[in-house]
Coordinates of C-alpha atoms and ligand atoms in Angstrom, one line a residue:
M1 CA -105.5 -28.0 -1.9
C2 CA -103.3 -30.3 0.1
G3 CA -103.8 -34.1 -0.1
I4 CA -103.1 -36.5 2.7
V5 CA -102.6 -40.2 2.6
G6 CA -101.5 -42.8 5.1
Y7 CA -101.0 -46.6 5.0
V8 CA -100.4 -49.5 7.3
G9 CA -100.3 -53.1 6.0
K10 CA -97.9 -55.5 4.2
R11 CA -97.2 -53.7 1.0
D12 CA -94.3 -51.4 0.2
S13 CA -95.7 -48.3 1.8
A14 CA -93.7 -45.8 -0.3
D15 CA -95.2 -47.2 -3.4
V16 CA -98.8 -47.2 -2.0
L17 CA -98.4 -43.7 -0.7
V18 CA -97.1 -42.3 -4.0
D19 CA -99.8 -44.2 -5.9
A20 CA -102.5 -42.8 -3.6
L21 CA -101.1 -39.3 -3.8
K22 CA -101.3 -39.6 -7.6
K23 CA -105.1 -40.0 -7.3
L24 CA -105.2 -36.7 -5.3
E25 CA -103.1 -34.8 -7.8
Y26 CA -106.3 -33.2 -9.1
R27 CA -106.6 -31.2 -5.9
G28 CA -103.6 -29.1 -7.0
Y29 CA -100.2 -29.0 -5.4
D30 CA -96.7 -27.7 -5.7
S31 CA -94.6 -30.2 -3.6
A32 CA -94.9 -33.7 -2.2
G33 CA -93.4 -35.9 0.5
I34 CA -93.7 -39.1 2.4
A35 CA -92.6 -40.5 5.8
V36 CA -92.1 -44.2 6.3
F37 CA -91.1 -46.5 9.2
E38 CA -87.8 -48.0 8.1
D39 CA -86.3 -50.3 10.7
N40 CA -88.5 -48.7 13.4
K41 CA -87.1 -45.2 12.5
I42 CA -89.1 -42.6 10.6
K43 CA -87.5 -41.8 7.2
V44 CA -88.7 -38.8 5.3
A45 CA -88.4 -38.0 1.5
K46 CA -89.8 -34.8 0.2
S47 CA -89.4 -32.5 -2.7
K48 CA -90.6 -29.3 -4.3
G49 CA -92.5 -29.9 -7.6
K50 CA -94.7 -32.7 -8.8
L51 CA -94.7 -36.4 -7.7
K52 CA -92.4 -37.2 -10.5
D53 CA -89.8 -35.0 -8.8
L54 CA -90.2 -36.8 -5.5
I55 CA -89.9 -40.2 -7.3
Q56 CA -86.8 -39.0 -9.1
K57 CA -85.3 -37.9 -5.8
M58 CA -86.1 -41.2 -4.1
D59 CA -84.5 -43.0 -7.1
T60 CA -81.2 -41.2 -6.6
E61 CA -81.2 -40.8 -2.8
G62 CA -83.0 -44.0 -1.8
K63 CA -86.6 -44.8 -1.3
P64 CA -87.8 -45.3 2.4
Q65 CA -88.4 -49.0 2.9
G66 CA -91.2 -50.1 5.1
T67 CA -94.9 -51.1 5.4
A68 CA -96.4 -48.1 7.2
G69 CA -96.2 -44.3 6.6
I70 CA -97.9 -41.1 5.7
G71 CA -97.8 -38.9 2.5
H72 CA -98.7 -35.4 1.4
T73 CA -99.1 -33.1 -1.6
R74 CA -98.8 -29.5 -0.5
W75 CA -100.5 -26.4 -2.0
A76 CA -98.4 -23.6 -0.5
T77 CA -100.0 -21.2 1.9
H78 CA -97.4 -20.4 4.6
G79 CA -94.0 -20.1 2.8
E80 CA -93.0 -20.7 -0.8
P81 CA -93.0 -24.1 -2.4
S82 CA -89.6 -25.5 -1.5
D83 CA -88.0 -28.8 -0.2
I84 CA -87.9 -27.4 3.3
N85 CA -91.5 -26.2 3.4
S86 CA -92.8 -29.5 1.9
H87 CA -94.5 -31.9 4.3
P88 CA -93.9 -34.1 6.4
H89 CA -92.6 -31.9 9.2
S90 CA -91.0 -33.3 12.3
G91 CA -90.3 -32.8 16.0
A92 CA -87.9 -35.1 17.9
K93 CA -90.3 -38.1 18.0
V94 CA -93.2 -37.0 15.9
T95 CA -93.7 -36.6 12.2
L96 CA -96.9 -35.4 10.5
V97 CA -98.6 -34.1 7.4
H98 CA -101.3 -31.5 7.4
N99 CA -104.1 -30.1 5.3
G100 CA -105.7 -26.8 6.4
I101 CA -104.6 -23.6 8.0
I102 CA -103.6 -22.9 11.6
E103 CA -104.7 -19.4 12.4
N104 CA -102.8 -19.0 15.7
Y105 CA -99.6 -20.6 14.5
K106 CA -97.6 -17.4 15.2
E107 CA -98.4 -17.3 18.9
L108 CA -97.9 -21.0 19.2
K109 CA -94.5 -20.6 17.5
D110 CA -93.5 -17.8 19.9
F111 CA -94.4 -20.1 22.8
L112 CA -92.4 -23.0 21.4
V113 CA -89.4 -20.8 20.6
K114 CA -89.4 -19.7 24.2
Q115 CA -89.2 -23.4 25.1
G116 CA -86.0 -23.6 23.1
R117 CA -87.4 -25.2 20.0
D118 CA -85.9 -24.5 16.6
F119 CA -87.8 -24.3 13.3
L120 CA -86.6 -25.1 9.9
S121 CA -89.5 -24.0 7.7
D122 CA -91.9 -21.1 7.3
T123 CA -95.0 -23.4 7.6
D124 CA -97.8 -23.4 10.2
T125 CA -97.5 -27.2 10.0
E126 CA -94.1 -27.4 11.5
V127 CA -95.6 -25.5 14.5
V128 CA -98.1 -28.3 14.9
A129 CA -95.4 -31.0 14.7
Q130 CA -93.3 -29.2 17.3
L131 CA -96.3 -28.6 19.6
L132 CA -97.4 -32.2 19.4
D133 CA -93.8 -33.3 20.1
Y134 CA -93.7 -30.9 23.1
Y135 CA -96.8 -32.5 24.6
Y136 CA -95.7 -36.0 23.7
A137 CA -92.4 -35.4 25.5
K138 CA -94.4 -34.5 28.6
I139 CA -97.3 -37.0 28.4
K140 CA -95.6 -39.9 26.6
E141 CA -98.9 -41.1 25.3
P142 CA -100.0 -40.4 21.7
I143 CA -103.7 -39.9 22.0
S144 CA -103.6 -37.6 25.0
A145 CA -100.8 -35.6 23.3
I146 CA -102.9 -35.3 20.2
I147 CA -105.9 -34.1 22.3
E148 CA -103.7 -31.5 24.2
T149 CA -102.3 -30.3 20.9
T150 CA -105.6 -30.0 19.0
Q151 CA -107.2 -28.1 21.9
E152 CA -104.7 -25.4 21.3
L153 CA -105.1 -25.1 17.6
R154 CA -107.4 -22.5 15.9
G155 CA -108.3 -23.0 12.3
S156 CA -108.7 -26.1 10.1
F157 CA -106.6 -29.2 10.0
A158 CA -106.5 -32.8 8.9
L159 CA -103.4 -34.5 10.3
G160 CA -101.7 -37.8 9.5
I161 CA -99.2 -38.5 12.3
V162 CA -96.5 -41.1 13.1
F163 CA -94.7 -41.4 16.4
E164 CA -91.3 -43.0 16.3
D165 CA -92.0 -44.9 19.5
Y166 CA -95.1 -46.6 17.9
P167 CA -93.8 -48.2 14.7
N168 CA -96.3 -49.3 12.1
T169 CA -99.1 -47.3 13.6
V170 CA -100.6 -44.2 11.9
Y171 CA -102.7 -41.7 13.8
A172 CA -105.1 -39.2 12.3
V173 CA -107.3 -36.4 13.5
R174 CA -109.3 -33.7 11.8
R175 CA -111.2 -30.4 12.3
E176 CA -112.9 -28.8 9.3
S177 CA -110.5 -30.2 6.7
P178 CA -111.7 -33.6 5.2
L179 CA -110.2 -36.9 6.1
I180 CA -111.4 -40.5 5.7
V181 CA -110.2 -43.8 7.1
G182 CA -110.1 -46.6 4.6
I183 CA -110.7 -50.1 5.9
G184 CA -109.0 -53.0 4.1
Q185 CA -108.1 -56.6 4.7
G186 CA -104.9 -56.6 6.8
E187 CA -104.2 -53.1 5.7
N188 CA -105.8 -49.7 6.5
F189 CA -105.5 -46.2 5.0
I190 CA -106.2 -42.5 5.6
A191 CA -106.9 -40.1 2.8
S192 CA -108.3 -36.7 2.0
D193 CA -110.7 -38.2 -0.5
V194 CA -112.0 -41.6 -1.6
P195 CA -110.2 -41.7 -5.0
A196 CA -106.9 -42.1 -3.3
I197 CA -107.8 -45.5 -1.8
I198 CA -110.6 -46.9 -4.1
K199 CA -108.0 -49.2 -5.8
Y200 CA -107.5 -50.9 -2.4
T201 CA -110.8 -50.7 -0.7
K202 CA -114.3 -49.1 -1.1
D203 CA -115.0 -49.2 2.6
Y204 CA -114.3 -46.2 4.8
Y205 CA -115.2 -44.2 7.9
L206 CA -115.8 -40.5 7.8
L207 CA -113.9 -39.0 10.6
E208 CA -115.8 -36.3 12.5
H209 CA -114.4 -33.1 14.0
D210 CA -111.8 -33.9 16.7
E211 CA -112.1 -37.6 16.4
I212 CA -108.8 -39.5 16.5
A213 CA -108.2 -42.6 14.5
V214 CA -105.4 -45.1 15.3
L215 CA -104.5 -47.5 12.4
S216 CA -102.6 -50.7 12.6
P217 CA -102.5 -53.5 10.0
N218 CA -105.0 -55.4 12.1
G219 CA -107.6 -52.8 12.7
V220 CA -108.7 -49.2 13.3
E221 CA -109.8 -47.7 16.6
V222 CA -111.5 -44.3 16.8
F223 CA -111.6 -42.1 19.9
D224 CA -113.4 -38.9 20.8
S225 CA -111.8 -35.8 22.2
H226 CA -112.0 -37.3 25.7
S227 CA -110.1 -40.5 24.7
Q228 CA -113.3 -42.5 24.7
P229 CA -113.5 -45.3 22.1
I230 CA -116.4 -44.8 19.6
E231 CA -118.2 -46.9 17.1
K232 CA -118.1 -45.7 13.5
E233 CA -120.6 -46.4 10.7
L234 CA -118.9 -48.1 7.8
K235 CA -119.6 -46.3 4.4
T236 CA -119.1 -47.9 1.0
A237 CA -118.2 -45.9 -2.1
D238 CA -120.7 -46.7 -4.8
W239 CA -118.3 -46.3 -7.8
D240 CA -115.3 -48.2 -8.9
V241 CA -111.7 -47.8 -10.1
D242 CA -112.8 -46.8 -13.6
A243 CA -114.5 -43.7 -12.2
V244 CA -111.1 -42.4 -11.1
G245 CA -109.1 -43.5 -14.2
K246 CA -108.9 -41.8 -17.6
C247 CA -110.3 -44.9 -19.4
G248 CA -108.4 -44.2 -22.6
Y249 CA -109.2 -40.4 -22.7
P250 CA -106.1 -38.1 -22.9
H251 CA -107.4 -36.0 -20.1
Y252 CA -109.9 -36.2 -17.3
M253 CA -111.7 -33.1 -18.5
I254 CA -112.7 -34.6 -21.9
K255 CA -113.6 -37.9 -20.1
E256 CA -115.9 -35.9 -17.8
I257 CA -117.4 -33.9 -20.6
N258 CA -118.3 -37.2 -22.2
E259 CA -119.8 -38.5 -18.9
Q260 CA -122.4 -35.8 -18.8
P261 CA -125.3 -37.6 -20.3
T262 CA -124.9 -40.4 -17.7
A263 CA -124.5 -37.9 -14.9
I264 CA -127.7 -36.2 -15.9
R265 CA -129.6 -39.5 -16.0
N266 CA -128.2 -40.5 -12.6
T267 CA -129.1 -37.2 -11.1
V268 CA -132.6 -36.6 -12.5
T269 CA -134.2 -40.0 -13.0
P270 CA -134.3 -41.0 -9.3
R271 CA -136.0 -37.7 -8.5
I272 CA -139.0 -38.2 -10.8
K273 CA -142.2 -39.8 -9.6
D274 CA -145.4 -40.1 -11.8
G275 CA -143.7 -37.8 -14.4
M276 CA -143.1 -35.0 -11.8
P277 CA -140.1 -34.0 -9.7
C278 CA -140.2 -35.4 -6.2
L279 CA -137.7 -34.1 -3.8
E280 CA -139.3 -35.3 -0.6
E281 CA -136.5 -37.6 0.3
C282 CA -134.3 -34.5 0.3
N283 CA -136.7 -33.0 2.9
I284 CA -138.1 -30.6 0.3
T285 CA -141.9 -30.7 0.6
P286 CA -144.6 -28.6 -1.2
E287 CA -145.5 -26.9 2.2
M288 CA -141.9 -25.9 2.8
L289 CA -141.6 -24.6 -0.8
R290 CA -144.8 -22.5 -0.4
G291 CA -143.4 -20.9 2.7
I292 CA -140.2 -19.6 1.0
R293 CA -140.0 -15.8 0.9
N294 CA -136.7 -15.0 -0.9
I295 CA -134.0 -17.3 -2.3
F296 CA -130.3 -16.7 -2.1
I297 CA -128.0 -19.0 -4.2
V298 CA -124.5 -18.8 -2.7
A299 CA -121.4 -20.5 -4.1
C300 CA -118.0 -20.0 -5.8
G301 CA -116.8 -20.2 -9.3
T302 CA -118.5 -22.6 -11.6
A303 CA -121.0 -23.6 -8.9
M304 CA -122.0 -20.0 -8.6
H305 CA -122.5 -19.8 -12.3
S306 CA -125.0 -22.7 -12.1
G307 CA -126.8 -20.5 -9.6
M308 CA -126.9 -17.7 -12.2
V309 CA -128.8 -20.0 -14.6
G310 CA -130.9 -21.1 -11.6
K311 CA -131.8 -17.5 -10.9
Y312 CA -133.2 -16.9 -14.4
V313 CA -135.1 -20.1 -14.4
I314 CA -136.6 -19.9 -10.8
E315 CA -137.6 -16.2 -11.3
E316 CA -139.2 -16.9 -14.7
L317 CA -141.1 -20.0 -13.7
A318 CA -141.8 -19.6 -9.9
R319 CA -141.9 -15.8 -9.8
T320 CA -139.8 -15.9 -6.6
A321 CA -136.9 -13.4 -6.1
V322 CA -133.5 -15.0 -6.3
T323 CA -130.2 -13.3 -5.4
V324 CA -127.0 -15.0 -6.5
D325 CA -124.0 -14.3 -4.2
I326 CA -120.3 -15.1 -4.4
A327 CA -119.8 -17.0 -1.1
S328 CA -116.7 -15.0 -0.1
E329 CA -118.7 -11.8 -0.5
F330 CA -121.9 -13.0 1.1
R331 CA -120.2 -14.1 4.4
Y332 CA -118.8 -10.6 5.0
R333 CA -121.6 -8.4 3.8
N334 CA -123.9 -8.9 6.7
P335 CA -126.7 -10.2 4.4
I336 CA -130.3 -9.3 5.2
I337 CA -131.6 -12.8 5.6
G338 CA -133.7 -14.6 8.2
E339 CA -136.7 -16.8 8.8
G340 CA -138.6 -17.6 5.6
D341 CA -135.5 -17.2 3.4
L342 CA -133.9 -20.2 1.7
I343 CA -130.2 -20.2 1.1
I344 CA -129.1 -22.7 -1.6
I345 CA -125.4 -23.6 -1.3
V346 CA -124.0 -25.2 -4.4
S347 CA -120.7 -27.1 -4.3
Q348 CA -119.1 -30.0 -6.1
S349 CA -116.6 -30.8 -3.4
G350 CA -118.9 -29.9 -0.4
E351 CA -115.7 -28.6 1.3
T352 CA -115.2 -25.1 -0.1
A353 CA -114.3 -23.0 2.9
D354 CA -116.2 -19.8 1.8
S355 CA -119.4 -21.7 0.8
L356 CA -119.3 -23.6 4.1
A357 CA -118.9 -20.4 6.1
A358 CA -121.7 -18.8 4.2
M359 CA -124.0 -21.7 5.0
R360 CA -123.2 -21.6 8.7
L361 CA -123.9 -17.8 8.7
A362 CA -127.2 -18.4 7.0
K363 CA -128.1 -20.9 9.7
E364 CA -127.1 -18.6 12.4
K365 CA -129.4 -16.0 11.0
G366 CA -132.4 -18.3 11.0
A367 CA -132.6 -19.0 7.3
K368 CA -133.2 -22.5 6.0
T369 CA -130.3 -24.1 4.0
L370 CA -130.4 -26.4 1.1
A371 CA -127.1 -27.9 -0.2
I372 CA -126.6 -29.1 -3.8
V373 CA -123.5 -31.1 -3.4
N374 CA -121.6 -33.8 -5.4
A375 CA -119.2 -35.3 -2.8
M376 CA -121.0 -37.7 -0.6
G377 CA -120.5 -37.2 3.2
S378 CA -118.7 -33.8 2.7
T379 CA -119.1 -31.2 5.4
I380 CA -121.6 -29.0 3.5
A381 CA -123.7 -32.1 2.8
R382 CA -123.7 -33.0 6.4
E383 CA -124.5 -29.6 7.9
A384 CA -127.3 -28.4 5.5
D385 CA -130.9 -28.6 6.6
M386 CA -131.9 -30.1 3.2
L387 CA -129.6 -31.8 0.7
I388 CA -129.8 -32.8 -2.9
Y389 CA -126.9 -34.9 -4.0
T390 CA -125.8 -34.5 -7.6
H391 CA -124.7 -37.9 -9.0
A392 CA -121.9 -36.9 -11.3
G393 CA -119.4 -39.4 -9.7
P394 CA -115.9 -38.2 -8.9
E395 CA -114.8 -35.1 -10.8
I396 CA -111.1 -35.1 -11.1
S397 CA -110.3 -32.4 -13.6
V398 CA -109.9 -29.0 -11.8
A399 CA -112.1 -27.4 -14.5
S400 CA -115.6 -28.4 -13.5
T401 CA -117.8 -29.7 -16.3
K402 CA -120.0 -32.6 -15.4
A403 CA -120.6 -31.2 -11.9
Y404 CA -121.8 -27.9 -13.4
M405 CA -124.1 -29.9 -15.8
V406 CA -125.8 -31.7 -13.0
Q407 CA -126.0 -28.6 -10.8
L408 CA -128.0 -27.1 -13.7
S409 CA -130.2 -30.2 -13.8
V410 CA -131.0 -29.9 -10.1
M411 CA -131.7 -26.1 -10.5
Y412 CA -134.4 -27.1 -13.1
L413 CA -135.9 -29.8 -10.9
F414 CA -136.1 -27.4 -8.0
A415 CA -137.5 -24.6 -10.1
F416 CA -140.2 -26.8 -11.6
E417 CA -141.3 -28.1 -8.2
L418 CA -141.2 -24.6 -6.7
A419 CA -143.3 -23.2 -9.6
Y420 CA -145.8 -25.9 -9.2
A421 CA -146.0 -25.6 -5.4
K422 CA -146.5 -21.9 -5.7
G423 CA -149.3 -22.4 -8.3
Q424 CA -147.3 -20.7 -11.1
I425 CA -147.5 -23.7 -13.4
D426 CA -150.1 -26.4 -13.6
E427 CA -149.6 -30.2 -13.6
D428 CA -149.6 -30.5 -17.4
K429 CA -146.9 -27.9 -17.7
L430 CA -144.9 -29.5 -14.8
K431 CA -145.0 -32.9 -16.5
Y432 CA -144.1 -31.3 -19.9
Y433 CA -141.0 -29.6 -18.4
T434 CA -140.0 -32.7 -16.5
S435 CA -140.2 -34.9 -19.6
K436 CA -138.0 -32.4 -21.5
L437 CA -135.5 -32.4 -18.6
L438 CA -135.3 -36.2 -18.8
E439 CA -134.7 -35.8 -22.5
T440 CA -131.6 -33.6 -22.0
S441 CA -129.4 -36.5 -21.3
E442 CA -129.8 -37.7 -24.9
R443 CA -129.7 -34.2 -26.4
V444 CA -126.4 -33.5 -24.6
A445 CA -125.0 -36.7 -26.1
D446 CA -126.1 -35.4 -29.5
V447 CA -124.5 -32.0 -28.9
I448 CA -121.2 -33.7 -27.9
A449 CA -121.2 -35.6 -31.1
Q450 CA -122.3 -32.7 -33.3
T451 CA -120.1 -29.9 -32.0
T452 CA -116.8 -31.5 -31.2
E453 CA -115.2 -31.1 -34.6
L454 CA -116.2 -27.5 -35.1
S455 CA -115.3 -26.6 -31.5
Q456 CA -111.9 -28.0 -32.2
K457 CA -111.6 -25.9 -35.3
I458 CA -112.7 -22.8 -33.6
S459 CA -110.2 -23.3 -30.9
T460 CA -107.4 -23.1 -33.5
K461 CA -108.5 -19.6 -34.2
L462 CA -108.4 -18.6 -30.5
V463 CA -105.2 -20.2 -29.5
T464 CA -103.1 -17.0 -30.2
A465 CA -105.6 -14.5 -28.8
D466 CA -104.6 -12.4 -25.9
S467 CA -108.1 -11.7 -24.8
L468 CA -111.7 -12.7 -25.6
L469 CA -115.2 -11.5 -24.9
Y470 CA -118.3 -13.7 -24.3
I471 CA -121.6 -12.0 -24.7
G472 CA -125.2 -12.9 -24.3
R473 CA -128.5 -11.8 -22.8
G474 CA -130.6 -13.4 -20.1
L475 CA -129.9 -17.2 -19.8
D476 CA -127.3 -16.8 -22.5
Y477 CA -125.5 -14.2 -20.4
A478 CA -125.6 -16.5 -17.4
L479 CA -124.1 -19.2 -19.5
S480 CA -121.4 -16.9 -21.0
M481 CA -120.0 -16.4 -17.5
E482 CA -119.2 -20.1 -17.3
G483 CA -117.8 -20.2 -20.8
S484 CA -115.5 -17.4 -20.0
L485 CA -114.3 -18.9 -16.7
K486 CA -113.7 -22.3 -18.3
L487 CA -111.6 -20.8 -21.1
K488 CA -109.4 -18.6 -18.8
E489 CA -108.8 -21.2 -16.1
I490 CA -107.3 -23.8 -18.5
S491 CA -106.1 -21.8 -21.5
Y492 CA -104.7 -18.9 -19.5
I493 CA -106.2 -16.5 -22.1
H494 CA -107.9 -13.5 -20.5
S495 CA -111.6 -13.4 -21.2
E496 CA -114.7 -11.6 -19.8
S497 CA -118.3 -12.3 -20.1
Y498 CA -120.6 -9.3 -20.7
A499 CA -124.3 -8.7 -20.9
A500 CA -124.6 -8.0 -24.6
G501 CA -126.8 -4.9 -24.1
E502 CA -124.3 -3.4 -21.7
L503 CA -121.4 -3.4 -24.2
K504 CA -122.0 0.1 -25.5
H505 CA -121.7 1.6 -22.1
G506 CA -118.0 1.1 -22.0
T507 CA -116.6 -2.3 -22.9
I508 CA -117.1 -1.9 -26.7
S509 CA -114.0 0.4 -26.7
L510 CA -111.9 -2.8 -26.3
I511 CA -113.1 -4.3 -29.5
T512 CA -110.5 -4.7 -32.2
P513 CA -109.9 -7.3 -34.9
E514 CA -107.6 -9.0 -32.4
M515 CA -110.3 -9.6 -29.8
P516 CA -112.6 -12.6 -30.8
V517 CA -116.1 -12.4 -29.5
I518 CA -118.1 -15.5 -28.6
A519 CA -121.8 -14.6 -28.8
V520 CA -124.4 -16.9 -27.4
A521 CA -127.9 -16.3 -28.8
T522 CA -130.2 -19.1 -28.2
Q523 CA -133.3 -17.4 -26.7
S524 CA -135.9 -16.4 -29.4
A525 CA -137.3 -13.5 -27.4
L526 CA -133.8 -11.9 -27.2
F527 CA -132.4 -13.1 -30.5
E528 CA -132.9 -9.9 -32.6
K529 CA -131.5 -7.8 -29.8
T530 CA -128.4 -10.0 -29.4
V531 CA -127.9 -10.0 -33.2
S532 CA -127.9 -6.1 -33.1
N533 CA -125.2 -6.3 -30.5
I534 CA -123.2 -8.8 -32.6
K535 CA -123.5 -6.4 -35.5
E536 CA -122.0 -3.6 -33.3
V537 CA -118.9 -5.6 -32.5
K538 CA -118.6 -7.0 -36.1
A539 CA -118.7 -3.4 -37.4
R540 CA -115.6 -2.7 -35.2
G541 CA -113.7 -5.6 -36.7
A542 CA -114.3 -8.4 -34.2
K543 CA -114.2 -12.0 -35.3
V544 CA -117.5 -13.4 -34.1
I545 CA -118.2 -17.0 -33.1
M546 CA -121.9 -17.3 -32.7
I547 CA -123.8 -20.1 -30.9
C548 CA -127.4 -20.5 -31.7
Q549 CA -130.2 -23.1 -32.3
E550 CA -130.4 -25.2 -35.4
G551 CA -132.7 -23.6 -38.0
C552 CA -131.8 -20.0 -37.0
D553 CA -131.5 -17.7 -40.0
I554 CA -128.1 -16.1 -39.8
S555 CA -126.8 -14.0 -42.7
P556 CA -123.2 -14.7 -43.6
D557 CA -121.9 -11.2 -42.7
I558 CA -122.9 -11.6 -39.0
A559 CA -120.6 -14.3 -37.8
N560 CA -117.3 -15.8 -38.9
Y561 CA -118.3 -19.2 -37.4
V562 CA -121.8 -20.4 -36.4
L563 CA -122.0 -23.3 -33.9
R564 CA -125.5 -24.7 -33.8
V565 CA -127.1 -26.9 -31.1
P566 CA -130.3 -28.8 -31.7
A567 CA -133.5 -26.8 -31.3
F568 CA -135.0 -27.6 -27.9
E569 CA -137.1 -26.3 -25.1
E570 CA -135.5 -22.9 -24.7
I571 CA -135.4 -22.7 -21.0
L572 CA -133.3 -25.9 -20.9
L573 CA -130.9 -24.8 -23.6
P574 CA -128.1 -23.9 -21.2
M575 CA -127.6 -27.6 -20.6
L576 CA -126.9 -28.1 -24.3
V577 CA -125.0 -24.9 -25.0
C578 CA -122.5 -25.3 -22.2
V579 CA -121.1 -28.3 -24.1
P580 CA -119.5 -26.4 -27.0
L581 CA -118.3 -23.8 -24.5
Q582 CA -116.5 -26.6 -22.5
L583 CA -115.1 -28.1 -25.7
I584 CA -113.8 -24.8 -27.0
A585 CA -112.0 -24.2 -23.7
Y586 CA -110.7 -27.8 -23.6
Y587 CA -109.2 -27.8 -27.2
T588 CA -107.8 -24.3 -26.8
S589 CA -105.9 -25.5 -23.7
V590 CA -104.7 -28.7 -25.4
Q591 CA -103.4 -26.7 -28.3
R592 CA -101.6 -24.3 -26.1
G593 CA -99.8 -27.3 -24.5
N594 CA -101.2 -26.6 -21.0
D595 CA -101.7 -29.0 -18.2
V596 CA -105.5 -29.3 -18.8
D597 CA -106.5 -31.2 -15.7
Q598 CA -104.2 -29.3 -13.3
P599 CA -104.0 -25.7 -14.4
R600 CA -101.4 -23.6 -12.8
N601 CA -102.1 -22.0 -9.4
L602 CA -105.5 -23.8 -9.1
A603 CA -106.7 -26.4 -6.7
K604 CA -109.8 -28.6 -7.1
S605 CA -111.1 -28.2 -3.6
V606 CA -110.5 -24.8 -2.1
T607 CA -110.6 -25.5 1.7
V608 CA -109.0 -22.2 2.7
E609 CA -110.4 -18.7 2.6
Ligands
LIG1 C1 -114.4 -24.6 -11.8 O1 -114.0 -25.0 -13.0 C2 -113.5 -24.2 -10.8 N1 -112.4 -25.1 -10.7 C3 -114.0 -23.5 -9.5 O2 -114.5 -22.3 -9.9 C4 -115.0 -24.3 -8.7 O3 -116.2 -24.4 -9.3 C5 -115.1 -23.5 -7.3 O4 -113.9 -23.5 -6.7 C6 -116.2 -24.1 -6.4 O5 -115.9 -25.4 -6.0 P1 -116.9 -26.3 -5.3 O6 -118.0 -26.6 -6.3 O7 -116.2 -27.6 -5.0 O8 -117.5 -25.6 -4.1

């Protein structure tokens, strides 16, 4: 979704803004722009397309010169991607950039048109610029004008604002959409996310709803919605510039796949005490666990798929019923939840609009909420009753890999502790599972080393396919869902995941020699059954790629390719098997010449419904 940056200091602000926007490219966008104070006038440069198009335009038409300004990458919602619809948008004295959606923009626009104001673009953002300009013309004071304006807005917004009468000062305000204020030495920043500014400073404030920040080179002041100054707690990012660079890898996605062993270690190790999971610092106590009636795991996309694995594991070990819900469905289906129920919200970004709304609904209905979140200080993290941070570090590639891996690791930690609290497993078993979970970090490193070459080779066979099927049973089916999503989002090849036993009830009619089938068969109890299903598709001409454990006896006529992962504790195998699925998707995308890290139409952080 849209990215916002702002800068005040001594450097060439156009350069800083573009550089910071590059670090937000992962969020997905289709146009970009900046506004800079040049000789006390606001000069705007904006362009449809990528940042390189904006840079090219500034090379030919002139780059705004100055040391303070705001910048934006836009992911179109209101109006097509075009130069006119790109941000910044302006009124007579006000220029701003916006992330979010203004739900009542039409009625505000009608009001402003009646006041004689003209509009150039189709965006809701220009309405905010004109409304702020309208109030500023009346009040002639920025903070009060911002407060009057934001009181009228319905929806979500993070705004970076400059007023022509206040050169070298940047204003910022937010509601729902994320925004941080970076604190440097003689320079200050605003940004949608920490990666944009980490090169310049690790220190930042998290802006709360309706707080207004005023940035000058010498300092930052923050005011509440009654214009009262407030003290903010200074946060410090605990990762460095390397975490947001490619570090020699051709794409963020493959870098992040390779970071998975470290991410698992960082997430699991601090939660182990005396060989057992200990989630007390996350407010998860054995008493609370014993009181849980039903569990709902609610999330979107890949995060939801981690919940699918979680369901199988929790139900198997803790014998507690788990429903997995897509957040956008959950929030509108009047779910039957209440006291005694636990709603687990899983989110890498912690800002996904549907997941956040689902969590708020669950709270309203009296259920307890537990968030599993990667982004520190994000809205979901801040609003949940209980919180387990995953420590994957920043995930830049739109296709989630390491965040999924650590979401799985937390699902296991939680399932083990719940099973123990409910008396379903004894201490020995708990310690055994925990030790195996700790071992996954090494095993995942082995799998990356052992399966990269074959995954690359397999991807050469998939590159021309129009459509693919992923099949599996039980945990393997849950995993297939993620394999299929990963492939389609970055290779643009259609694929579906299917419960292997369900094929013959309809979907098998699709099978032809042109439709490759990726069959995941790692669970001994279901192995023979899945093999029978594989034979059914093989008999109809499908090319089969089979993923199984080392040591499995597979006759040559069953599969065209067999990808083996080390034999391991079976319930934990999804953490190993997701690696070749990620690698197959990655190499297929690379071979098709796609933009691996920023696939078309997608955004990293989906902050709109
Ligand atoms: C994953 O590869 C996708 N980009 C997407 O499905 C993602 O997992 C989903 O949008 C949820 O995002 P979140 O984890 O930030 O809430």
